[in-house]
Amino acid sequence: MKKSEFHRADEKRFLDERGSSGSLAPNGLNPATIMEKAVRERIVDCYFYKEQCFGVNEADIVDRVVEHVDFIGGVYGTVQKPTPFICLAFKLLQLAPSDAILDEYLRFGGEKFKYLRVLTAFYIRLTRQDKDVYQWLEPLLEDKRKLKRKGRAGTTLTYVDVFIDDLLTKDRVCATSLWKMRKRDILEDLEMLEPRVSPLGNIEDLLEEEEDDEVKKEGGDDSDGSVRSKTPDSGLDSNHDKIDVDGMGESRSSRSRSRSRSRSRSRSP
Amino acid sequence: MSNNKGSAYGQAASDTDFRKTYDLDEYAAKAKEREAAEKEERKARWEAKMAGKKYYKPLDGSETLTTARNATQDFSRMVGTSTLVPAGAGVGKRGRGAGFYCEACDLTFKDNLQWIEHTNSMQHQRSIGQTGEVRKATAADVHARIVALWERQQEREREQVVSLKERLEVRAEEEEKEREEKRKKRKEAEERRRLEKETALKVKTEYGEDVRVEGEHDEDDMMAAMGFTGFGTTTKK
Ligand SMILES: [Zn+2]
């Protein structure tokens, strides 16, 4: 069957096709129901969506992101207003862009426009198979650019890599429940994924080095700085410590927990 | 079409009779066609109603694709002096009224939300001759758009730098002017003080000269010039 060359300008048919003739996302979910009903309703009722998401195609999405997205989030404020970010994510669910287009968004466009990158990463997390999610998203853990986030609690500061880590490890991000992916090591066991090679070097070596340092530290070496400087992402941690001091973003404990989780994950054979 | 039938304002030609029959035949055929179309439409309307759906006139091929809005709507342009709408004004009041007016559909809406909802409706899409369908973009289209947007952003930033530079230059100029002004004032003040001093000095000197009455000491002066001093009785004061 020849694929249509057109999109409907609005979302009515997309939502009407719920669970029927509408095509499913690569991860088997129905794109029309991936976001929760309450959020969906807020989106299609809001002015931004009606004005800026009508008649938009895959290229126009980039215009909208560049012009209107300067923070991430699901709903914000006391009235739980949907963010332009979540509205455009909903539009992506309707447009169902191809992998080739996602690649343009994520890499070529993402280098230039960080919010285009994170929006695409979010969409990929919602619609792609788990092995593909890991492969698309993990390289973005090197992106340390700052992001603004708005939620019910107000505005906070975060980073691209932290948001990507959230997408890989959390079960709820931007007012949206994330479907449960298999753990990375399971996919490695199934030979669906190659073990992750950190751009900083062999992760096993780095971990051993870190352990040695820790042993040394316990053995009386109290120069904290030298230990930290040898950890693979010490620059990162010290960077993020700053936000925590400000009381913004996620607490450090939760972040380092998820980081260590991903470490132990890649450590198992 | 008019080519086939000849110009309505053209000269009467010898084939007029033929054209008449031709036109009549065509007219009959058209009428039949129209009747059929109307019947078809009634049927479609009826079927849509039975199915609980809204009926829209079928497309005739002259429509254009729907495209995304270029930018945020500029409502200031559309709204007249009065945006006050009587309470309870219905959605999409027929005709031009106070509020947001849609020319194509001749409907007035009480606020921008209702207006934008209307412009997204199939009813409006049809009355402006659009299909309600949007052409899909390819990866190449997306790539080109990213390039264009990036260039636009760079351009904006350059402009900002330029305007910042200009602002700084203007400010530097102003500061220079201010300094110049201060220098001038200082110089003037100095000049004034100098003049005052000079005048004071001059007054003193003039006073000294005043004492020496003209002609009084001429003799002494001459004597001094000739080598005689302390000779006379007169003493210089
Ligand atoms: Zn209209």
PDB file of N, CA, C and O and ligand atoms in Angstrom, chain B residues 101-107 109 115 118-119 121 123-125 127-128, ligand 1:
ATOM      1  N   TYR B 101     -13.688  38.786  13.174  1.00  0.00           N
ATOM      2  CA  TYR B 101     -14.522  38.535  12.006  1.00  0.00           C
ATOM      3  C   TYR B 101     -13.782  37.685  10.977  1.00  0.00           C
ATOM      4  O   TYR B 101     -12.615  37.936  10.676  1.00  0.00           O
ATOM      5  N   CYS B 102     -14.453  36.671  10.459  1.00  0.00           N
ATOM      6  CA  CYS B 102     -13.896  35.880   9.367  1.00  0.00           C
ATOM      7  C   CYS B 102     -14.570  36.305   8.072  1.00  0.00           C
ATOM      8  O   CYS B 102     -15.760  36.085   7.888  1.00  0.00           O
ATOM      9  N   GLU B 103     -13.773  36.915   7.225  1.00  0.00           N
ATOM     10  CA  GLU B 103     -14.275  37.433   5.956  1.00  0.00           C
ATOM     11  C   GLU B 103     -14.799  36.302   5.075  1.00  0.00           C
ATOM     12  O   GLU B 103     -15.883  36.391   4.500  1.00  0.00           O
ATOM     13  N   ALA B 104     -14.018  35.218   4.987  1.00  0.00           N
ATOM     14  CA  ALA B 104     -14.356  34.133   4.064  1.00  0.00           C
ATOM     15  C   ALA B 104     -15.700  33.499   4.407  1.00  0.00           C
ATOM     16  O   ALA B 104     -16.445  33.082   3.524  1.00  0.00           O
ATOM     17  N   CYS B 105     -15.986  33.390   5.672  1.00  0.00           N
ATOM     18  CA  CYS B 105     -17.218  32.712   6.084  1.00  0.00           C
ATOM     19  C   CYS B 105     -18.299  33.686   6.536  1.00  0.00           C
ATOM     20  O   CYS B 105     -19.414  33.273   6.828  1.00  0.00           O
ATOM     21  N   ASP B 106     -17.960  34.973   6.621  1.00  0.00           N
ATOM     22  CA  ASP B 106     -18.882  35.991   7.097  1.00  0.00           C
ATOM     23  C   ASP B 106     -19.419  35.639   8.486  1.00  0.00           C
ATOM     24  O   ASP B 106     -20.617  35.600   8.720  1.00  0.00           O
ATOM     25  N   LEU B 107     -18.513  35.369   9.367  1.00  0.00           N
ATOM     26  CA  LEU B 107     -18.895  35.031  10.740  1.00  0.00           C
ATOM     27  C   LEU B 107     -18.054  35.855  11.708  1.00  0.00           C
ATOM     28  O   LEU B 107     -16.902  36.163  11.430  1.00  0.00           O
ATOM     29  N   PHE B 109     -16.636  36.131  15.760  1.00  0.00           N
ATOM     30  CA  PHE B 109     -16.396  35.340  16.970  1.00  0.00           C
ATOM     31  C   PHE B 109     -16.036  36.254  18.119  1.00  0.00           C
ATOM     32  O   PHE B 109     -15.435  37.304  17.918  1.00  0.00           O
ATOM     33  N   TRP B 115     -12.037  32.225  17.399  1.00  0.00           N
ATOM     34  CA  TRP B 115     -11.686  32.542  16.015  1.00  0.00           C
ATOM     35  C   TRP B 115     -10.681  31.519  15.486  1.00  0.00           C
ATOM     36  O   TRP B 115     -10.824  31.011  14.386  1.00  0.00           O
ATOM     37  N   HIS B 118     -12.212  28.313  14.785  1.00  0.00           N
ATOM     38  CA  HIS B 118     -12.954  28.383  13.525  1.00  0.00           C
ATOM     39  C   HIS B 118     -12.017  28.217  12.325  1.00  0.00           C
ATOM     40  O   HIS B 118     -12.307  27.465  11.406  1.00  0.00           O
ATOM     41  N   THR B 119     -10.865  28.924  12.353  1.00  0.00           N
ATOM     42  CA  THR B 119      -9.967  28.847  11.191  1.00  0.00           C
ATOM     43  C   THR B 119      -9.404  27.435  11.022  1.00  0.00           C
ATOM     44  O   THR B 119      -8.984  27.065   9.940  1.00  0.00           O
ATOM     45  N   SER B 121     -11.295  24.847  11.482  1.00  0.00           N
ATOM     46  CA  SER B 121     -12.429  23.952  11.185  1.00  0.00           C
ATOM     47  C   SER B 121     -12.491  23.620   9.699  1.00  0.00           C
ATOM     48  O   SER B 121     -12.002  24.369   8.854  1.00  0.00           O
ATOM     49  N   GLN B 123     -15.112  23.603   7.948  1.00  0.00           N
ATOM     50  CA  GLN B 123     -15.990  24.592   7.318  1.00  0.00           C
ATOM     51  C   GLN B 123     -15.173  25.755   6.749  1.00  0.00           C
ATOM     52  O   GLN B 123     -15.339  26.147   5.596  1.00  0.00           O
ATOM     53  N   HIS B 124     -14.256  26.269   7.567  1.00  0.00           N
ATOM     54  CA  HIS B 124     -13.441  27.396   7.137  1.00  0.00           C
ATOM     55  C   HIS B 124     -12.449  26.965   6.048  1.00  0.00           C
ATOM     56  O   HIS B 124     -12.253  27.677   5.060  1.00  0.00           O
ATOM     57  N   GLN B 125     -11.843  25.796   6.254  1.00  0.00           N
ATOM     58  CA  GLN B 125     -10.887  25.296   5.266  1.00  0.00           C
ATOM     59  C   GLN B 125     -11.532  25.238   3.886  1.00  0.00           C
ATOM     60  O   GLN B 125     -10.928  25.620   2.895  1.00  0.00           O
ATOM     61  N   SER B 127     -14.186  26.981   2.867  1.00  0.00           N
ATOM     62  CA  SER B 127     -14.575  28.276   2.300  1.00  0.00           C
ATOM     63  C   SER B 127     -13.359  29.077   1.835  1.00  0.00           C
ATOM     64  O   SER B 127     -13.508  29.987   1.036  1.00  0.00           O
ATOM     65  N   ILE B 128     -12.158  28.731   2.301  1.00  0.00           N
ATOM     66  CA  ILE B 128     -10.986  29.396   1.723  1.00  0.00           C
ATOM     67  C   ILE B 128     -10.312  28.503   0.675  1.00  0.00           C
ATOM     68  O   ILE B 128      -9.222  28.790   0.200  1.00  0.00           O
TER      69      ILE B 128
HETATM   70 ZN    ZN C   1     -13.960  31.183   8.201  1.00  0.00          ZN
END
